């Protein structure tokens, strides 16, 4: 009898697959990085076929590692990088262009030209006008590749974020759908009505024929074709964007619950229940889930560069051999320079997200002296993640008039105890680190397990995620305020437009 869930987490830097049992234990796992393409400054692309192949290959490896038969899989939960999209031929399933990644800034000029439409965009979609979202980059693709818009209007092409692409490929073209959480990141989805918005679609000049059917995250939504992941069909029981999945995986399913996920970027969401809360601080209104996977809403703040800054230290500057080395380097820097006053790193490699939303901002290192060391640069890079997260939390508290009592944290970077302690210090609030770091994948597993009745009720399922490590603030208020003043001064030198 089927008894485990296959959880697929297709992220920006890699794909992870887990096999999760009914007690919430990870029985097997597999991971591989995917290649990043940077054809021009500020442009980021992926190979869609590599993404699909990674999902299939790693699913088989995770099943093997779990020492279970594929017949034991009751269902599949998919979570994915949200705004990254693919356009492909409906008949052949072949992409017409590489996947354009959420970090890519190629549509900055289009966004600038649409700037006066931002109030309409916010009212309809809950979003701001920024290259971050799929819609303006889809417009760029249709504008710059002759014939694609006409082919789309004839129904020959499909558009979808990574969830839609994977469902289409895994079902061998049988299903062309997206879920509400992914659709809400396109800048073409009406948040209140939960359907494609005619006015936004027309603004971006996107043929409606290209758009998938939008459905609830809790399925089943499709079946894998025999011979893809297993010899037999397996129901895809849930599909959910990665940040909503992490919110669900943290058990943050009622109004007021919040979390921060530290991955390639850092993403903060606060569940607002059945209420859409418009932001006065340039945060996003987006979709979320209630306890049983029913549609709900959230406020979101997005930090574009978090773990990617550590990747830059490793691969770009070669200051560390692996991410774990940053812990010792940061501690060495603090031991030498306890006041942490210099330098500051502002990792605006692809612009700045909330609450600044400056697509043209670029990174900087401020305050270098002759005494600056490698350890100082590493420490300042980790600190920049915590500073950016705090900026978003302050905006979120202002919008909701609801101070957070603590920050729930998950994601790979939470393994760094220095970062978690500095985050608590600079917030002046406890940081509660999730018991299961892979909360994004667990959210998809939990939702899929609920859909196929591995767990009979939301309460039974949510009991799996209780327990955590807590980091309590130790920093004096005066030190915190001094460091924050230095951070905001450093950020001000990178901005190309006034911040609100």
XYZ file of N, CA, C and O in Angstrom, residues 186-381:
784
model
N 3.104 36.278 -11.767
C 3.323 36.594 -13.183
C 3.042 38.046 -13.528
O 3.410 38.511 -14.597
N 2.355 38.776 -12.678
C 1.875 40.137 -12.933
C 0.711 40.123 -13.931
O 0.360 41.154 -14.492
N 0.093 38.949 -14.113
C -1.052 38.835 -15.025
C -2.257 38.192 -14.348
O -3.249 37.893 -15.001
N -2.192 37.987 -13.027
C -3.201 37.211 -12.320
C -3.968 38.108 -11.359
O -3.366 38.826 -10.553
N -5.296 38.072 -11.452
C -6.127 38.875 -10.568
C -6.221 38.190 -9.215
O -6.780 37.091 -9.093
N -5.690 38.853 -8.189
C -5.547 38.222 -6.882
C -6.893 37.997 -6.200
O -7.097 36.983 -5.535
N -7.807 38.929 -6.361
C -9.105 38.808 -5.693
C -9.968 37.733 -6.352
O -10.630 36.952 -5.671
N -9.969 37.689 -7.687
C -10.827 36.745 -8.410
C -10.155 35.408 -8.675
O -10.810 34.452 -9.082
N -8.836 35.342 -8.484
C -8.046 34.134 -8.747
C -8.261 33.634 -10.178
O -8.600 32.472 -10.413
N -8.041 34.542 -11.111
C -8.115 34.196 -12.534
C -7.240 35.174 -13.310
O -6.852 36.228 -12.789
N -6.907 34.821 -14.547
C -6.096 35.710 -15.377
C -6.831 37.028 -15.575
O -8.049 37.054 -15.761
N -6.078 38.110 -15.535
C -6.647 39.447 -15.567
C -6.534 40.025 -16.977
O -5.430 40.231 -17.483
N -7.682 40.279 -17.609
C -7.685 40.750 -18.997
C -6.902 42.045 -19.164
O -6.172 42.219 -20.151
N -7.033 42.958 -18.209
C -6.358 44.259 -18.343
C -4.842 44.112 -18.266
O -4.099 44.733 -19.048
N -4.356 43.282 -17.365
C -2.915 43.086 -17.224
C -2.352 42.313 -18.423
O -1.264 42.624 -18.921
N -3.082 41.313 -18.882
C -2.649 40.546 -20.056
C -2.551 41.461 -21.275
O -1.590 41.391 -22.058
N -3.538 42.346 -21.419
C -3.513 43.281 -22.548
C -2.377 44.286 -22.408
O -1.715 44.639 -23.399
N -2.120 44.764 -21.202
C -1.035 45.719 -20.972
C 0.300 45.158 -21.428
O 1.140 45.863 -22.004
N 0.514 43.872 -21.202
C 1.768 43.218 -21.556
C 1.743 42.607 -22.952
O 2.757 42.072 -23.412
N 0.575 42.682 -23.623
C 0.423 42.173 -24.987
C 0.787 40.689 -25.072
O 1.566 40.253 -25.922
N 0.206 39.923 -24.155
C 0.435 38.474 -24.106
C -0.805 37.764 -24.615
O -1.911 38.007 -24.122
N -0.693 36.871 -25.596
C -1.859 36.115 -26.065
C -2.435 35.228 -24.955
O -1.702 34.460 -24.323
N -3.734 35.327 -24.715
C -4.367 34.494 -23.697
C -4.199 33.007 -23.982
O -4.210 32.182 -23.067
N -4.064 32.670 -25.250
C -3.954 31.259 -25.649
C -2.706 30.591 -25.079
O -2.615 29.352 -25.042
N -1.728 31.397 -24.650
C -0.484 30.841 -24.112
C -0.588 30.473 -22.641
O 0.300 29.798 -22.103
N -1.637 30.917 -21.962
C -1.670 30.834 -20.506
C -2.300 29.527 -20.023
O -3.322 29.088 -20.544
N -1.732 28.932 -18.977
C -2.281 27.682 -18.436
C -3.533 27.927 -17.607
O -3.837 29.057 -17.206
N -4.251 26.858 -17.335
C -5.398 26.913 -16.435
C -4.885 27.040 -14.999
O -3.961 26.333 -14.605
N -5.472 27.947 -14.212
C -5.040 28.170 -12.833
C -5.956 27.421 -11.870
O -7.187 27.512 -11.974
N -5.363 26.681 -10.929
C -6.126 25.833 -10.012
C -5.534 25.949 -8.607
O -4.465 26.518 -8.400
N -6.220 25.371 -7.640
C -5.763 25.362 -6.256
C -4.499 24.519 -6.102
O -4.272 23.566 -6.857
N -3.689 24.847 -5.096
C -2.418 24.142 -4.882
C -2.615 22.690 -4.464
O -1.799 21.825 -4.790
N -3.672 22.427 -3.704
C -3.935 21.063 -3.246
C -4.706 20.328 -4.322
O -5.772 20.747 -4.733
N -4.150 19.250 -4.790
C -4.730 18.503 -5.894
C -5.449 17.254 -5.441
O -6.163 17.295 -4.453
N -5.239 16.165 -6.194
C -4.264 15.996 -7.269
C -4.528 16.876 -8.497
O -5.672 17.182 -8.808
N -3.423 17.258 -9.173
C -3.483 18.121 -10.334
C -3.178 17.390 -11.632
O -3.554 17.867 -12.709
N -2.442 16.289 -11.548
C -2.006 15.584 -12.758
C -1.515 14.205 -12.346
O -1.500 13.866 -11.150
N -1.116 13.431 -13.349
C -0.430 12.166 -13.105
C 0.840 12.133 -13.937
O 0.852 12.612 -15.082
N 1.899 11.594 -13.357
C 3.107 11.409 -14.155
C 2.844 10.310 -15.182
O 2.153 9.331 -14.903
N 3.379 10.482 -16.370
C 3.226 9.457 -17.407
C 4.075 8.242 -17.040
O 5.182 8.384 -16.512
N 3.573 7.034 -17.281
C 4.392 5.842 -17.045
C 5.720 5.950 -17.797
O 5.757 6.385 -18.956
N 6.803 5.591 -17.097
C 8.114 5.657 -17.729
C 8.861 6.950 -17.472
O 10.000 7.099 -17.926
N 8.248 7.895 -16.772
C 8.977 9.123 -16.426
C 9.731 8.900 -15.114
O 10.919 8.595 -15.122
N 9.033 9.008 -14.002
C 9.664 8.769 -12.704
C 9.572 7.297 -12.308
O 10.477 6.753 -11.683
N 8.496 6.643 -12.693
C 8.267 5.244 -12.329
C 7.621 4.525 -13.510
O 7.123 5.169 -14.442
N 7.604 3.197 -13.489
C 6.956 2.462 -14.597
C 5.456 2.721 -14.671
O 4.844 2.507 -15.717
N 4.867 3.172 -13.558
C 3.431 3.399 -13.505
C 3.158 4.888 -13.248
O 4.064 5.649 -12.869
N 1.928 5.289 -13.430
C 1.528 6.677 -13.165
C 1.489 6.935 -11.659
O 1.107 6.066 -10.873
N 1.888 8.154 -11.272
C 1.829 8.579 -9.871
C 1.090 9.914 -9.825
O 1.390 10.815 -10.614
N 0.138 10.079 -8.913
C -0.564 11.371 -8.848
C 0.351 12.482 -8.344
O 1.097 12.299 -7.376
N 0.299 13.624 -9.027
C 0.928 14.838 -8.503
C -0.127 15.490 -7.616
O -1.097 16.074 -8.098
N 0.052 15.344 -6.315
C -1.005 15.667 -5.356
C -0.984 17.116 -4.890
O -1.962 17.590 -4.317
N 0.120 17.821 -5.133
C 0.207 19.223 -4.725
C 1.274 19.930 -5.535
O 2.313 19.334 -5.867
N 1.011 21.191 -5.849
C 1.990 22.065 -6.498
C 1.886 23.422 -5.826
O 0.782 23.963 -5.664
N 3.033 23.988 -5.442
C 3.005 25.238 -4.681
C 4.332 25.964 -4.856
O 5.396 25.330 -4.845
N 4.278 27.275 -5.048
C 5.487 28.074 -5.141
C 6.330 27.962 -3.886
O 5.817 27.766 -2.778
N 7.643 28.106 -4.041
C 8.546 27.752 -2.951
C 8.324 28.534 -1.663
O 8.384 27.965 -0.570
N 8.052 29.822 -1.771
C 7.928 30.593 -0.527
C 6.610 30.322 0.197
O 6.568 30.261 1.431
N 5.546 30.124 -0.550
C 4.287 29.710 0.077
C 4.431 28.311 0.671
O 3.837 27.999 1.714
N 5.227 27.474 0.023
C 5.461 26.131 0.540
C 6.216 26.186 1.866
O 5.899 25.452 2.813
N 7.206 27.062 1.951
C 7.947 27.207 3.207
C 7.047 27.751 4.310
O 7.148 27.327 5.473
N 6.169 28.689 3.979
C 5.218 29.214 4.961
C 4.340 28.082 5.489
O 4.122 27.956 6.703
N 3.849 27.247 4.575
C 3.014 26.114 4.962
C 3.828 25.100 5.765
O 3.359 24.562 6.779
N 5.057 24.850 5.319
C 5.912 23.889 6.008
C 6.319 24.330 7.397
O 6.674 23.504 8.240
N 6.278 25.634 7.669
C 6.535 26.147 9.011
C 5.295 26.073 9.896
O 5.334 26.430 11.073
N 4.176 25.633 9.312
C 2.926 25.612 10.066
C 2.330 26.988 10.248
O 1.475 27.189 11.117
N 2.752 27.947 9.409
C 2.254 29.327 9.500
C 1.005 29.452 8.634
O 1.035 29.983 7.527
N -0.112 28.951 9.159
C -1.311 28.773 8.342
C -2.494 29.617 8.790
O -3.585 29.506 8.227
N -2.289 30.473 9.801
C -3.370 31.363 10.229
C -2.850 32.794 10.238
O -1.641 33.040 10.252
N -3.776 33.743 10.209
C -3.413 35.153 10.131
C -2.456 35.540 11.259
O -2.669 35.186 12.417
N -1.390 36.252 10.890
C -0.381 36.690 11.850
C 0.851 35.829 11.880
O 1.921 36.273 12.321
N 0.769 34.573 11.418
C 1.945 33.700 11.359
C 2.885 34.195 10.263
O 2.441 34.637 9.198
N 4.201 34.091 10.505
C 5.159 34.587 9.522
C 6.412 33.722 9.532
O 6.656 32.949 10.456
N 7.231 33.890 8.481
C 8.487 33.135 8.381
C 9.445 33.855 7.440
O 9.056 34.710 6.632
N 10.734 33.502 7.559
C 11.753 33.938 6.603
C 12.489 32.707 6.109
O 12.911 31.864 6.917
N 12.618 32.588 4.807
C 13.366 31.491 4.194
C 14.655 32.052 3.609
O 14.634 32.975 2.798
N 15.768 31.492 4.042
C 17.086 31.927 3.586
C 17.587 30.938 2.537
O 18.108 29.874 2.862
N 17.388 31.280 1.288
C 17.880 30.454 0.199
C 18.776 31.294 -0.684
O 19.596 32.073 -0.211
N 18.627 31.149 -2.006
C 19.352 32.006 -2.937
C 19.064 33.467 -2.613
O 19.942 34.313 -2.557
N 17.778 33.769 -2.404
C 17.350 35.042 -1.841
C 16.816 34.785 -0.455
O 16.898 33.670 0.075
N 16.271 35.817 0.170
C 15.586 35.641 1.451
C 14.174 36.171 1.282
O 13.971 37.259 0.736
N 13.205 35.393 1.729
C 11.809 35.713 1.457
C 11.006 35.645 2.747
O 11.016 34.622 3.431
N 10.341 36.744 3.047
C 9.556 36.851 4.267
C 8.086 36.918 3.905
O 7.683 37.723 3.053
N 7.281 36.073 4.533
C 5.845 36.079 4.322
C 5.123 36.116 5.656
O 5.550 35.452 6.611
N 4.046 36.892 5.704
C 3.148 36.899 6.853
C 1.758 36.528 6.374
O 1.193 37.193 5.499
N 1.213 35.458 6.901
C -0.129 35.015 6.546
C -1.140 36.055 7.038
O -1.103 36.458 8.202
N -2.036 36.496 6.153
C -3.082 37.455 6.554
C -4.476 36.844 6.435
O -5.475 37.559 6.398
N -4.546 35.497 6.370
C -5.835 34.811 6.343
C -6.618 35.124 5.083
O -6.074 35.126 3.980
N -7.915 35.408 5.242
C -8.757 35.680 4.080
C -8.770 37.158 3.700
O -9.535 37.579 2.840
N -7.895 37.963 4.323
C -7.842 39.394 4.046
C -6.639 39.729 3.165
O -5.514 39.326 3.455
N -6.896 40.480 2.100
C -5.825 41.031 1.282
C -5.398 42.357 1.910
O -6.198 43.282 1.997
N -4.143 42.425 2.368
C -3.643 43.639 3.016
C -2.785 44.408 2.022
O -1.686 43.960 1.663
N -3.261 45.556 1.533
C -2.424 46.361 0.647
C -1.281 46.996 1.430
O -1.461 47.408 2.578
N -0.098 47.059 0.825
C 1.074 47.568 1.520
C 1.286 49.049 1.249
O 1.138 49.518 0.123
N 1.675 49.765 2.297
C 2.088 51.163 2.156
C 3.603 51.289 2.120
O 4.134 52.388 2.022
N 4.282 50.156 2.212
C 5.742 50.151 2.305
C 6.396 49.328 1.202
O 7.467 48.769 1.384
N 5.710 49.238 0.076
C 6.241 48.566 -1.112
C 6.545 47.089 -0.853
O 7.483 46.524 -1.400
N 5.712 46.462 -0.038
C 5.702 45.008 0.048
C 4.673 44.485 -0.953
O 3.939 45.244 -1.576
N 4.610 43.182 -1.086
C 3.703 42.554 -2.033
C 2.532 41.924 -1.298
O 2.692 41.381 -0.201
N 1.368 41.970 -1.913
C 0.243 41.164 -1.465
C 0.211 39.937 -2.358
O 0.268 40.052 -3.586
N 0.152 38.767 -1.760
C 0.267 37.544 -2.553
C -0.626 36.456 -1.964
O -1.384 36.683 -1.027
N -0.542 35.284 -2.531
C -1.362 34.159 -2.098
C -0.667 33.365 -1.003
O 0.550 33.401 -0.852
N -1.453 32.638 -0.238
C -0.946 31.723 0.785
C -1.971 30.605 0.935
O -2.934 30.523 0.152
N -1.762 29.754 1.939
C -2.673 28.635 2.183
C -3.142 28.639 3.627
O -2.403 29.015 4.534
N -4.373 28.167 3.815
C -4.886 27.904 5.144
C -4.516 26.502 5.598
O -3.812 25.768 4.891
N -4.987 26.064 6.769
C -4.566 24.777 7.344
C -4.786 23.579 6.439
O -3.953 22.659 6.396
N -5.897 23.532 5.712
C -6.200 22.377 4.858
C -5.769 22.600 3.413
O -6.160 21.844 2.529
N -4.974 23.635 3.177
C -4.532 23.931 1.822
C -5.472 24.834 1.061
O -5.300 25.054 -0.132
N -6.475 25.398 1.764
C -7.419 26.292 1.103
C -6.737 27.625 0.803
O -5.815 28.035 1.502
N -7.172 28.347 -0.238
C -6.533 29.609 -0.596
C -6.652 30.650 0.511
O -7.681 30.775 1.174
N -5.564 31.393 0.709
C -5.522 32.502 1.659
C -4.590 33.560 1.072
O -4.166 33.447 -0.089
N -4.277 34.579 1.877
C -3.426 35.665 1.397
C -2.270 35.902 2.355
O -2.274 35.434 3.500
N -1.255 36.645 1.862
C -0.088 36.958 2.684
C 0.520 38.269 2.215
O 0.287 38.716 1.091
N 1.292 38.878 3.101
C 2.203 39.956 2.727
C 3.577 39.349 2.518
O 3.982 38.442 3.266
N 4.305 39.856 1.533
C 5.624 39.286 1.239
C 6.638 40.385 0.981
O 6.357 41.388 0.328
N 7.837 40.171 1.494
C 8.990 40.997 1.164
C 10.088 40.108 0.625
O 10.374 39.048 1.186
N 10.705 40.527 -0.464
C 11.690 39.697 -1.152
C 13.065 40.348 -1.126
O 13.221 41.492 -1.559
N 14.044 39.623 -0.591
C 15.448 40.019 -0.649
C 16.076 39.187 -1.760
O 16.122 37.961 -1.673
N 16.549 39.826 -2.807
C 16.986 39.087 -3.993
C 18.243 38.252 -3.762
O 18.396 37.180 -4.329
N 19.165 38.770 -2.958
C 20.454 38.097 -2.791
C 20.688 37.788 -1.323
O 20.827 38.699 -0.491
N 20.713 36.514 -0.984
C 21.047 36.057 0.367
C 22.110 34.961 0.227
O 23.307 35.244 0.176
N 21.678 33.705 0.110
C 22.641 32.630 -0.108
C 23.474 32.824 -1.357
O 24.625 32.364 -1.434
N 22.932 33.506 -2.357
C 23.694 33.775 -3.578
C 24.923 34.623 -3.291
O 25.920 34.555 -4.019
N 24.885 35.438 -2.230
C 26.063 36.228 -1.858
C 27.170 35.321 -1.324
O 28.357 35.563 -1.567
N 26.781 34.268 -0.606
C 27.771 33.303 -0.123
C 28.348 32.526 -1.303
O 29.556 32.240 -1.350
N 27.500 32.215 -2.263
C 27.975 31.556 -3.488
C 28.996 32.446 -4.209
O 29.992 31.965 -4.752
N 28.749 33.746 -4.199
C 29.679 34.711 -4.804
C 31.020 34.703 -4.071
O 32.080 34.727 -4.704
N 30.985 34.643 -2.742
C 32.235 34.546 -1.985
C 33.022 33.302 -2.376
O 34.245 33.338 -2.484
N 32.292 32.207 -2.591
C 32.932 30.930 -2.905
C 33.404 30.849 -4.352
O 34.567 30.532 -4.626
N 32.504 31.158 -5.293
C 32.792 30.923 -6.706
C 33.369 32.133 -7.423
O 34.183 31.988 -8.339
N 32.907 33.335 -7.025
C 33.363 34.542 -7.699
C 34.670 35.065 -7.145
O 35.665 35.215 -7.859
N 34.707 35.310 -5.830
C 35.907 35.849 -5.196
C 36.861 34.771 -4.700
O 38.025 35.050 -4.428
N 36.343 33.544 -4.554
C 37.130 32.406 -4.060
C 37.765 32.719 -2.695
O 38.906 32.362 -2.415
N 36.986 33.377 -1.850
C 37.440 33.692 -0.496
C 37.224 32.528 0.463
O 37.858 32.476 1.529
N 36.299 31.636 0.134
C 36.063 30.434 0.935
C 35.947 29.242 -0.009
O 35.608 29.395 -1.190
N 36.249 28.072 0.517
C 36.130 26.860 -0.304
C 34.713 26.326 -0.329
O 34.282 25.742 -1.309
N 34.006 26.492 0.782
C 32.614 26.065 0.830
C 31.857 26.984 1.767
O 32.451 27.748 2.554
N 30.530 26.921 1.701
C 29.695 27.843 2.462
C 29.935 27.730 3.962
O 29.884 28.734 4.688
N 30.221 26.524 4.438
C 30.420 26.321 5.876
C 31.620 27.095 6.408
O 31.663 27.457 7.600
N 32.599 27.396 5.555
C 33.787 28.128 5.986
C 33.464 29.554 6.429
O 34.257 30.181 7.145
N 32.327 30.090 5.985
C 32.001 31.479 6.334
C 31.801 31.660 7.832
O 32.012 32.762 8.359
N 31.406 30.618 8.516
C 31.177 30.716 9.967
C 32.468 31.080 10.699
O 32.513 32.041 11.482
N 33.543 30.334 10.427
C 34.817 30.593 11.101
C 35.391 31.945 10.685
O 35.959 32.669 11.519
N 35.252 32.304 9.410
C 35.776 33.587 8.940
C 35.057 34.747 9.628
O 35.678 35.729 10.037
N 33.736 34.640 9.743
C 32.971 35.710 10.377
C 33.359 35.854 11.842
O 33.514 36.977 12.353
N 33.527 34.750 12.532
C 33.920 34.810 13.940
C 35.319 35.416 14.095
O 35.579 36.179 15.041
N 36.210 35.105 13.166
C 37.559 35.676 13.209
C 37.514 37.186 13.009
O 38.251 37.944 13.668
N 36.640 37.648 12.116
C 36.507 39.080 11.878
C 36.007 39.801 13.120
O 36.529 40.869 13.498
N 34.997 39.219 13.773
C 34.435 39.850 14.968
C 35.453 39.855 16.114
O 35.548 40.820 16.882
N 36.234 38.791 16.220
C 37.257 38.737 17.267
C 38.271 39.859 17.088
O 38.780 40.425 18.066
N 38.577 40.223 15.845
C 39.536 41.281 15.541
C 38.910 42.668 15.628
O 39.548 43.636 16.030
N 37.621 42.754 15.233
C 36.964 44.056 15.113
C 35.570 43.933 15.717
O 34.587 43.748 15.006
N 35.498 44.014 17.040
C 34.261 43.690 17.740
C 33.115 44.635 17.403
O 31.948 44.274 17.529
N 33.421 45.867 16.970
C 32.316 46.796 16.715
C 31.706 46.624 15.321
O 30.702 47.247 15.006
N 32.314 45.771 14.468
C 31.763 45.431 13.150
C 31.516 46.675 12.276
O 30.747 46.623 11.327
N 32.141 47.791 12.582
C 31.761 49.045 11.928
C 32.115 49.095 10.450
O 31.459 49.793 9.680
N 33.139 48.382 10.039
C 33.537 48.408 8.636
C 34.028 47.021 8.237
O 34.552 46.291 9.082
N 33.941 46.647 7.003
C 33.201 47.322 5.933
C 31.732 46.895 5.931
O 31.329 46.032 6.699
N 30.976 47.494 5.016
C 29.613 47.061 4.707
C 29.585 46.531 3.279
O 30.140 47.162 2.370
N 28.933 45.396 3.090
C 28.691 44.862 1.744
C 27.210 45.038 1.436
O 26.353 44.632 2.226
N 26.913 45.655 0.302
C 25.528 45.763 -0.178
C 25.432 44.877 -1.419
O 25.892 45.255 -2.500
N 24.847 43.682 -1.304
C 24.887 42.728 -2.414
C 23.769 42.942 -3.441
O 22.963 42.042 -3.710
N 23.747 44.141 -4.015
C 22.698 44.470 -4.999
C 23.133 44.004 -6.388
O 23.176 44.786 -7.336
N 23.434 42.719 -6.507
C 23.959 42.193 -7.766
C 22.932 42.259 -8.884
O 23.289 42.383 -10.059
N 21.660 42.144 -8.523
C 20.583 42.179 -9.533
C 19.532 43.208 -9.115
O 18.339 43.022 -9.315
N 20.003 44.314 -8.544
C 19.086 45.312 -8.017
C 18.742 45.002 -6.569
O 19.237 44.038 -5.977
N 17.904 45.845 -5.988
C 17.440 45.646 -4.614
C 15.941 45.397 -4.616
O 15.194 46.073 -5.327
N 15.513 44.429 -3.808
C 14.095 44.131 -3.677
C 13.473 44.977 -2.579
O 13.832 46.132 -2.365
N 12.521 44.390 -1.852
C 11.783 45.134 -0.824
C 12.731 45.617 0.269
O 13.682 44.919 0.624
N 12.474 46.793 0.853
C 11.412 47.733 0.476
C 11.881 48.797 -0.514
O 11.206 49.796 -0.701
N 13.042 48.580 -1.158
C 13.630 49.610 -2.024
C 13.131 49.520 -3.467
O 12.851 50.524 -4.115
N 13.064 48.300 -3.984
C 12.613 48.048 -5.357
C 13.318 48.969 -6.359
O 12.724 49.759 -7.062
N 14.635 48.808 -6.400
C 15.460 49.566 -7.338
C 16.179 48.561 -8.242
O 17.189 47.975 -7.870
N 15.618 48.374 -9.432
C 16.159 47.369 -10.348
C 17.546 47.730 -10.847
O 18.306 46.859 -11.281
N 17.898 49.016 -10.809
C 19.176 49.458 -11.359
C 20.268 49.637 -10.309
O 21.407 49.963 -10.662
N 19.940 49.429 -9.035
C 20.972 49.473 -8.001
C 21.989 48.362 -8.249
O 21.648 47.292 -8.760
N 23.231 48.617 -7.916
C 24.274 47.609 -8.074
C 25.093 47.514 -6.792
O 25.165 48.456 -6.005
N 25.734 46.384 -6.615
C 26.403 46.076 -5.368
C 27.591 46.970 -5.082
O 28.165 47.584 -5.982
N 27.956 47.028 -3.815
C 29.094 47.848 -3.401
C 29.665 47.311 -2.098
O 28.970 46.655 -1.313
N 30.963 47.578 -1.896
C 31.622 47.332 -0.612
C 32.088 48.689 -0.112
O 32.890 49.359 -0.766
N 31.551 49.106 1.018
C 31.832 50.432 1.567
C 32.734 50.320 2.795
O 32.573 49.414 3.608
N 33.655 51.276 2.920
C 34.445 51.387 4.134
C 35.681 50.518 4.175
O 36.153 50.159 5.261
N 36.237 50.168 3.014
C 37.466 49.376 2.997
C 38.636 50.238 3.486
O 38.780 51.396 3.100
N 39.478 49.643 4.318
C 40.715 50.285 4.749
C 41.880 49.344 4.460
O 41.686 48.198 4.029
N 43.075 49.826 4.746
C 44.257 48.984 4.534
C 44.210 47.750 5.432
O 44.785 46.709 5.104
N 43.480 47.866 6.536
C 43.401 46.738 7.455
C 42.303 45.745 7.157
O 42.160 44.736 7.865
N 41.498 46.003 6.119
C 40.398 45.083 5.781
C 40.947 43.741 5.333
O 41.859 43.671 4.490
N 40.391 42.675 5.869
C 40.853 41.325 5.554
C 39.765 40.530 4.846
O 38.606 40.944 4.760
N 40.163 39.370 4.371
C 39.210 38.432 3.765
C 38.086 38.122 4.746
O 36.901 38.098 4.380
N 38.435 37.897 5.996
C 37.423 37.564 7.010
C 36.413 38.696 7.159
O 35.217 38.455 7.355
N 36.874 39.940 7.053
C 35.962 41.083 7.176
C 34.954 41.111 6.032
O 33.772 41.413 6.238
N 35.412 40.820 4.825
C 34.499 40.801 3.667
C 33.474 39.682 3.830
O 32.281 39.860 3.559
N 33.927 38.531 4.298
C 33.019 37.403 4.511
C 31.989 37.758 5.586
O 30.783 37.557 5.415
N 32.455 38.313 6.701
C 31.550 38.685 7.783
C 30.537 39.730 7.330
O 29.332 39.610 7.594
N 31.002 40.736 6.605
C 30.101 41.790 6.139
C 29.076 41.255 5.152
O 27.943 41.752 5.092
N 29.442 40.251 4.386
C 28.495 39.648 3.444
C 27.392 38.914 4.195
O 26.207 39.033 3.869
